[in-house]
Amino acid sequence: MALEAGKQAPDFTLNSTPDQKVSLSELKGRRVILAFYPADWSPVCSDQLPIYSELLPEFRRYGADIMGISVDGVWCHAAFAKDRKLRFPLLADFEPKGEVARAYDVYRKKDGFSERALFVIDREGIIHWSYVSPIGINPGADGILEALESMEGKKS
Amino acid sequence: MSLKPPVGPQDHVLGNPDAPIELVEYGDFECPFCGQAYYSVKAVQAALGDDLHFVFRNFPLAQAHPHALQAAQAAEAAGLQGRFWEMHDVLFEHQDMLDEPDLFRFAGALGLDLERFARDFASPEVAAKIRADFLSGARSGVNGTPTFFVNGERYDGSWAPQDFVAALSSLARDVAVRP
């Protein structure tokens, strides 16, 4: 379950807005936090992502960018991000549905959406830390901050 | 999930400092759930009396709640005049009135030195205190507002008044039995 630390993070290209795409490979040289979550508008996500939004200055201090990923489409993401005033990209793992979640081994086939899973990826594109939270529980940010802290002083 | 850092001199503590139960809330003055939890905390305080002390740390989700940060500033500024808890109560009892003029009106009603309040309200020290609270919450595993810690550990149970009183009373009895 869930790709583990030490594995190469699978590359992907997904829409972040109706006319913009983001590829993981473009972010080489930056640290990347991927936050897979089941769905826009679900009650648990409603606190998880705003907390990350408040922590952007801390993530930046560690040279890290954060991106949310769910199977929702770009227009749904746009409405959700606007409503919650999120200040980081939400990527649409929409077509083929859940392909990126599958690549990271966090897709719940029976449900048709992803686990609530976090990945911290180093500058070389290697997974440094991953975590799958019980689906109804918001994982917060402490694990991400600890993972970033443990990378400090390392080139990667 | 444990509280980092533990309760210390930087905190607002209400109640018996030697109480066996320490309840810490990370809260946001504009969050409606925190508004409900305010009454749960009052119920717990009434039920446990000297067996409890309560600590409030700021966790303003400022993007989601546009008044949360300024409300936290008002509480901290009141705290610098020794009136944190009065302001904390007024804010939670008037969650729909958190515009800046409202906050200054509350400060006036509490009899605060308004010139000093205005200075502290906008001071970098107060901003830094709020941010430090927020970051300590993020590191302690706060995953929404309100999040409670009981004797240093995250409390994931129900904070509906009856449940909260029952859980903390039972814990207080357990602590009292231990030598």
mmCIF file with all atom_site columns, N, CA and C in Angstrom, chain A residues 47-48 50-51 53-55 57-58 62 84-85 87 137-142 145-146 149, chain B residues 1 4 33 59-64 66 131 134-135 138-145 154:
data_model
loop_
_atom_site.group_PDB
_atom_site.id
_atom_site.type_symbol
_atom_site.label_atom_id
_atom_site.label_alt_id
_atom_site.label_comp_id
_atom_site.label_asym_id
_atom_site.label_entity_id
_atom_site.label_seq_id
_atom_site.pdbx_PDB_ins_code
_atom_site.Cartn_x
_atom_site.Cartn_y
_atom_site.Cartn_z
_atom_site.occupancy
_atom_site.B_iso_or_equiv
_atom_site.pdbx_formal_charge
_atom_site.auth_seq_id
_atom_site.auth_comp_id
_atom_site.auth_asym_id
_atom_site.auth_atom_id
_atom_site.pdbx_PDB_model_num
ATOM 1   N N  . ASP A 1 47  ? -10.944 20.860 6.372  1.00 0.00 ? 47  ASP A N  1
ATOM 2   C CA . ASP A 1 47  ? -9.954  21.478 7.257  1.00 0.00 ? 47  ASP A CA 1
ATOM 3   C C  . ASP A 1 47  ? -8.532  21.158 6.839  1.00 0.00 ? 47  ASP A C  1
ATOM 4   N N  . GLN A 1 48  ? -8.351  20.013 6.201  1.00 0.00 ? 48  GLN A N  1
ATOM 5   C CA . GLN A 1 48  ? -6.990  19.574 5.871  1.00 0.00 ? 48  GLN A CA 1
ATOM 6   C C  . GLN A 1 48  ? -6.308  20.568 4.931  1.00 0.00 ? 48  GLN A C  1
ATOM 7   N N  . PRO A 1 50  ? -7.124  23.763 3.979  1.00 0.00 ? 50  PRO A N  1
ATOM 8   C CA . PRO A 1 50  ? -6.862  25.112 4.509  1.00 0.00 ? 50  PRO A CA 1
ATOM 9   C C  . PRO A 1 50  ? -5.664  25.179 5.473  1.00 0.00 ? 50  PRO A C  1
ATOM 10  N N  . ILE A 1 51  ? -5.427  24.129 6.226  1.00 0.00 ? 51  ILE A N  1
ATOM 11  C CA . ILE A 1 51  ? -4.252  24.145 7.110  1.00 0.00 ? 51  ILE A CA 1
ATOM 12  C C  . ILE A 1 51  ? -2.984  24.228 6.257  1.00 0.00 ? 51  ILE A C  1
ATOM 13  N N  . SER A 1 53  ? -2.741  25.501 3.352  1.00 0.00 ? 53  SER A N  1
ATOM 14  C CA . SER A 1 53  ? -2.712  26.845 2.775  1.00 0.00 ? 53  SER A CA 1
ATOM 15  C C  . SER A 1 53  ? -2.044  27.836 3.730  1.00 0.00 ? 53  SER A C  1
ATOM 16  N N  . GLU A 1 54  ? -2.339  27.675 5.023  1.00 0.00 ? 54  GLU A N  1
ATOM 17  C CA . GLU A 1 54  ? -1.747  28.571 6.029  1.00 0.00 ? 54  GLU A CA 1
ATOM 18  C C  . GLU A 1 54  ? -0.255  28.295 6.209  1.00 0.00 ? 54  GLU A C  1
ATOM 19  N N  . LEU A 1 55  ? 0.175   27.090 5.850  1.00 0.00 ? 55  LEU A N  1
ATOM 20  C CA . LEU A 1 55  ? 1.565   26.702 6.107  1.00 0.00 ? 55  LEU A CA 1
ATOM 21  C C  . LEU A 1 55  ? 2.473   26.916 4.896  1.00 0.00 ? 55  LEU A C  1
ATOM 22  N N  . PRO A 1 57  ? 4.149   29.429 3.771  1.00 0.00 ? 57  PRO A N  1
ATOM 23  C CA . PRO A 1 57  ? 5.464   30.046 4.029  1.00 0.00 ? 57  PRO A CA 1
ATOM 24  C C  . PRO A 1 57  ? 6.452   29.064 4.634  1.00 0.00 ? 57  PRO A C  1
ATOM 25  N N  . GLU A 1 58  ? 5.973   28.161 5.511  1.00 0.00 ? 58  GLU A N  1
ATOM 26  C CA . GLU A 1 58  ? 6.872   27.167 6.112  1.00 0.00 ? 58  GLU A CA 1
ATOM 27  C C  . GLU A 1 58  ? 7.342   26.184 5.044  1.00 0.00 ? 58  GLU A C  1
ATOM 28  N N  . TYR A 1 62  ? 11.376  25.449 3.323  1.00 0.00 ? 62  TYR A N  1
ATOM 29  C CA . TYR A 1 62  ? 12.091  24.190 3.073  1.00 0.00 ? 62  TYR A CA 1
ATOM 30  C C  . TYR A 1 62  ? 12.248  23.925 1.574  1.00 0.00 ? 62  TYR A C  1
ATOM 31  N N  . ARG A 1 84  ? -12.762 27.718 -0.669 1.00 0.00 ? 84  ARG A N  1
ATOM 32  C CA . ARG A 1 84  ? -11.926 27.532 0.520  1.00 0.00 ? 84  ARG A CA 1
ATOM 33  C C  . ARG A 1 84  ? -10.720 28.470 0.512  1.00 0.00 ? 84  ARG A C  1
ATOM 34  N N  . LYS A 1 85  ? -10.634 29.297 -0.529 1.00 0.00 ? 85  LYS A N  1
ATOM 35  C CA . LYS A 1 85  ? -9.533  30.260 -0.658 1.00 0.00 ? 85  LYS A CA 1
ATOM 36  C C  . LYS A 1 85  ? -8.176  29.566 -0.561 1.00 0.00 ? 85  LYS A C  1
ATOM 37  N N  . ARG A 1 87  ? -4.532  28.416 -1.745 1.00 0.00 ? 87  ARG A N  1
ATOM 38  C CA . ARG A 1 87  ? -3.507  29.135 -2.493 1.00 0.00 ? 87  ARG A CA 1
ATOM 39  C C  . ARG A 1 87  ? -2.440  28.208 -3.063 1.00 0.00 ? 87  ARG A C  1
ATOM 40  N N  . ILE A 1 137 ? -10.008 10.352 8.601  1.00 0.00 ? 137 ILE A N  1
ATOM 41  C CA . ILE A 1 137 ? -9.206  11.168 9.523  1.00 0.00 ? 137 ILE A CA 1
ATOM 42  C C  . ILE A 1 137 ? -8.258  12.085 8.771  1.00 0.00 ? 137 ILE A C  1
ATOM 43  N N  . ASN A 1 138 ? -8.350  13.336 9.112  1.00 0.00 ? 138 ASN A N  1
ATOM 44  C CA . ASN A 1 138 ? -7.497  14.349 8.526  1.00 0.00 ? 138 ASN A CA 1
ATOM 45  C C  . ASN A 1 138 ? -6.095  14.201 9.120  1.00 0.00 ? 138 ASN A C  1
ATOM 46  N N  . PRO A 1 139 ? -5.078  13.985 8.267  1.00 0.00 ? 139 PRO A N  1
ATOM 47  C CA . PRO A 1 139 ? -3.742  13.720 8.799  1.00 0.00 ? 139 PRO A CA 1
ATOM 48  C C  . PRO A 1 139 ? -3.021  14.956 9.348  1.00 0.00 ? 139 PRO A C  1
ATOM 49  N N  . GLY A 1 140 ? -3.546  16.152 9.128  1.00 0.00 ? 140 GLY A N  1
ATOM 50  C CA . GLY A 1 140 ? -2.832  17.326 9.629  1.00 0.00 ? 140 GLY A CA 1
ATOM 51  C C  . GLY A 1 140 ? -1.530  17.536 8.882  1.00 0.00 ? 140 GLY A C  1
ATOM 52  N N  . ALA A 1 141 ? -0.621  18.278 9.497  1.00 0.00 ? 141 ALA A N  1
ATOM 53  C CA . ALA A 1 141 ? 0.601   18.673 8.800  1.00 0.00 ? 141 ALA A CA 1
ATOM 54  C C  . ALA A 1 141 ? 1.866   18.248 9.529  1.00 0.00 ? 141 ALA A C  1
ATOM 55  N N  . ASP A 1 142 ? 1.718   17.652 10.711 1.00 0.00 ? 142 ASP A N  1
ATOM 56  C CA . ASP A 1 142 ? 2.921   17.387 11.507 1.00 0.00 ? 142 ASP A CA 1
ATOM 57  C C  . ASP A 1 142 ? 3.880   16.426 10.807 1.00 0.00 ? 142 ASP A C  1
ATOM 58  N N  . LEU A 1 145 ? 5.802   18.311 8.064  1.00 0.00 ? 145 LEU A N  1
ATOM 59  C CA . LEU A 1 145 ? 6.818   19.219 8.617  1.00 0.00 ? 145 LEU A CA 1
ATOM 60  C C  . LEU A 1 145 ? 8.021   18.431 9.139  1.00 0.00 ? 145 LEU A C  1
ATOM 61  N N  . GLU A 1 146 ? 7.736   17.285 9.779  1.00 0.00 ? 146 GLU A N  1
ATOM 62  C CA . GLU A 1 146 ? 8.845   16.470 10.271 1.00 0.00 ? 146 GLU A CA 1
ATOM 63  C C  . GLU A 1 146 ? 9.680   15.917 9.127  1.00 0.00 ? 146 GLU A C  1
ATOM 64  N N  . GLU A 1 149 ? 11.789  18.669 7.742  1.00 0.00 ? 149 GLU A N  1
ATOM 65  C CA . GLU A 1 149 ? 12.848  18.990 8.691  1.00 0.00 ? 149 GLU A CA 1
ATOM 66  C C  . GLU A 1 149 ? 13.979  17.961 8.597  1.00 0.00 ? 149 GLU A C  1
ATOM 67  N N  . MET B 2 1   ? -0.110  11.576 19.056 1.00 0.00 ? 1   MET B N  1
ATOM 68  C CA . MET B 2 1   ? 0.015   13.025 18.824 1.00 0.00 ? 1   MET B CA 1
ATOM 69  C C  . MET B 2 1   ? 0.169   13.720 20.156 1.00 0.00 ? 1   MET B C  1
ATOM 70  N N  . LYS B 2 4   ? 3.356   19.969 21.429 1.00 0.00 ? 4   LYS B N  1
ATOM 71  C CA . LYS B 2 4   ? 4.699   20.545 21.317 1.00 0.00 ? 4   LYS B CA 1
ATOM 72  C C  . LYS B 2 4   ? 4.590   22.045 21.109 1.00 0.00 ? 4   LYS B C  1
ATOM 73  N N  . PHE B 2 33  ? -17.544 25.777 14.736 1.00 0.00 ? 33  PHE B N  1
ATOM 74  C CA . PHE B 2 33  ? -17.405 24.621 15.640 1.00 0.00 ? 33  PHE B CA 1
ATOM 75  C C  . PHE B 2 33  ? -16.733 25.038 16.947 1.00 0.00 ? 33  PHE B C  1
ATOM 76  N N  . PHE B 2 59  ? -5.335  29.156 16.576 1.00 0.00 ? 59  PHE B N  1
ATOM 77  C CA . PHE B 2 59  ? -5.136  28.406 15.336 1.00 0.00 ? 59  PHE B CA 1
ATOM 78  C C  . PHE B 2 59  ? -6.035  29.013 14.265 1.00 0.00 ? 59  PHE B C  1
ATOM 79  N N  . PRO B 2 60  ? -5.776  30.275 13.912 1.00 0.00 ? 60  PRO B N  1
ATOM 80  C CA . PRO B 2 60  ? -6.666  30.944 12.962 1.00 0.00 ? 60  PRO B CA 1
ATOM 81  C C  . PRO B 2 60  ? -6.465  30.423 11.539 1.00 0.00 ? 60  PRO B C  1
ATOM 82  N N  . LEU B 2 61  ? -7.531  29.907 10.939 1.00 0.00 ? 61  LEU B N  1
ATOM 83  C CA . LEU B 2 61  ? -7.478  29.519 9.524  1.00 0.00 ? 61  LEU B CA 1
ATOM 84  C C  . LEU B 2 61  ? -7.854  30.771 8.735  1.00 0.00 ? 61  LEU B C  1
ATOM 85  N N  . ALA B 2 62  ? -6.867  31.639 8.590  1.00 0.00 ? 62  ALA B N  1
ATOM 86  C CA . ALA B 2 62  ? -7.138  33.007 8.164  1.00 0.00 ? 62  ALA B CA 1
ATOM 87  C C  . ALA B 2 62  ? -7.650  33.105 6.730  1.00 0.00 ? 62  ALA B C  1
ATOM 88  N N  . GLN B 2 63  ? -7.262  32.141 5.872  1.00 0.00 ? 63  GLN B N  1
ATOM 89  C CA . GLN B 2 63  ? -7.778  32.198 4.495  1.00 0.00 ? 63  GLN B CA 1
ATOM 90  C C  . GLN B 2 63  ? -9.260  31.856 4.486  1.00 0.00 ? 63  GLN B C  1
ATOM 91  N N  . ALA B 2 64  ? -9.624  30.875 5.282  1.00 0.00 ? 64  ALA B N  1
ATOM 92  C CA . ALA B 2 64  ? -11.019 30.426 5.305  1.00 0.00 ? 64  ALA B CA 1
ATOM 93  C C  . ALA B 2 64  ? -11.904 31.385 6.101  1.00 0.00 ? 64  ALA B C  1
ATOM 94  N N  . PRO B 2 66  ? -11.996 35.152 7.303  1.00 0.00 ? 66  PRO B N  1
ATOM 95  C CA . PRO B 2 66  ? -11.322 36.448 7.150  1.00 0.00 ? 66  PRO B CA 1
ATOM 96  C C  . PRO B 2 66  ? -11.201 37.285 8.432  1.00 0.00 ? 66  PRO B C  1
ATOM 97  N N  . ARG B 2 131 ? 1.299   33.415 15.330 1.00 0.00 ? 131 ARG B N  1
ATOM 98  C CA . ARG B 2 131 ? 1.933   32.499 14.371 1.00 0.00 ? 131 ARG B CA 1
ATOM 99  C C  . ARG B 2 131 ? 2.625   31.340 15.104 1.00 0.00 ? 131 ARG B C  1
ATOM 100 N N  . PHE B 2 134 ? 0.079   28.923 16.086 1.00 0.00 ? 134 PHE B N  1
ATOM 101 C CA . PHE B 2 134 ? -0.380  28.171 14.918 1.00 0.00 ? 134 PHE B CA 1
ATOM 102 C C  . PHE B 2 134 ? 0.623   27.063 14.554 1.00 0.00 ? 134 PHE B C  1
ATOM 103 N N  . LEU B 2 135 ? 1.891   27.444 14.525 1.00 0.00 ? 135 LEU B N  1
ATOM 104 C CA . LEU B 2 135 ? 2.908   26.460 14.124 1.00 0.00 ? 135 LEU B CA 1
ATOM 105 C C  . LEU B 2 135 ? 3.049   25.350 15.164 1.00 0.00 ? 135 LEU B C  1
ATOM 106 N N  . ALA B 2 138 ? 0.343   23.016 14.344 1.00 0.00 ? 138 ALA B N  1
ATOM 107 C CA . ALA B 2 138 ? 0.622   22.210 13.151 1.00 0.00 ? 138 ALA B CA 1
ATOM 108 C C  . ALA B 2 138 ? 1.590   21.082 13.492 1.00 0.00 ? 138 ALA B C  1
ATOM 109 N N  . ARG B 2 139 ? 2.579   21.371 14.334 1.00 0.00 ? 139 ARG B N  1
ATOM 110 C CA . ARG B 2 139 ? 3.559   20.350 14.722 1.00 0.00 ? 139 ARG B CA 1
ATOM 111 C C  . ARG B 2 139 ? 2.993   19.343 15.704 1.00 0.00 ? 139 ARG B C  1
ATOM 112 N N  . SER B 2 140 ? 1.975   19.753 16.433 1.00 0.00 ? 140 SER B N  1
ATOM 113 C CA . SER B 2 140 ? 1.401   18.851 17.438 1.00 0.00 ? 140 SER B CA 1
ATOM 114 C C  . SER B 2 140 ? 0.345   17.941 16.837 1.00 0.00 ? 140 SER B C  1
ATOM 115 N N  . GLY B 2 141 ? 0.041   18.121 15.546 1.00 0.00 ? 141 GLY B N  1
ATOM 116 C CA . GLY B 2 141 ? -0.955  17.259 14.911 1.00 0.00 ? 141 GLY B CA 1
ATOM 117 C C  . GLY B 2 141 ? -2.364  17.828 14.925 1.00 0.00 ? 141 GLY B C  1
ATOM 118 N N  . VAL B 2 142 ? -2.486  19.144 15.071 1.00 0.00 ? 142 VAL B N  1
ATOM 119 C CA . VAL B 2 142 ? -3.813  19.755 14.955 1.00 0.00 ? 142 VAL B CA 1
ATOM 120 C C  . VAL B 2 142 ? -4.306  19.521 13.526 1.00 0.00 ? 142 VAL B C  1
ATOM 121 N N  . ASN B 2 143 ? -5.519  18.979 13.402 1.00 0.00 ? 143 ASN B N  1
ATOM 122 C CA . ASN B 2 143 ? -6.005  18.657 12.062 1.00 0.00 ? 143 ASN B CA 1
ATOM 123 C C  . ASN B 2 143 ? -7.356  19.288 11.793 1.00 0.00 ? 143 ASN B C  1
ATOM 124 N N  . GLY B 2 144 ? -7.667  20.329 12.499 1.00 0.00 ? 144 GLY B N  1
ATOM 125 C CA . GLY B 2 144 ? -8.929  21.033 12.290 1.00 0.00 ? 144 GLY B CA 1
ATOM 126 C C  . GLY B 2 144 ? -9.193  21.847 13.528 1.00 0.00 ? 144 GLY B C  1
ATOM 127 N N  . THR B 2 145 ? -10.234 22.690 13.459 1.00 0.00 ? 145 THR B N  1
ATOM 128 C CA . THR B 2 145 ? -10.541 23.468 14.654 1.00 0.00 ? 145 THR B CA 1
ATOM 129 C C  . THR B 2 145 ? -11.950 23.132 15.111 1.00 0.00 ? 145 THR B C  1
ATOM 130 N N  . ARG B 2 154 ? -3.398  14.336 22.109 1.00 0.00 ? 154 ARG B N  1
ATOM 131 C CA . ARG B 2 154 ? -4.562  14.783 21.332 1.00 0.00 ? 154 ARG B CA 1
ATOM 132 C C  . ARG B 2 154 ? -5.794  13.996 21.746 1.00 0.00 ? 154 ARG B C  1
#
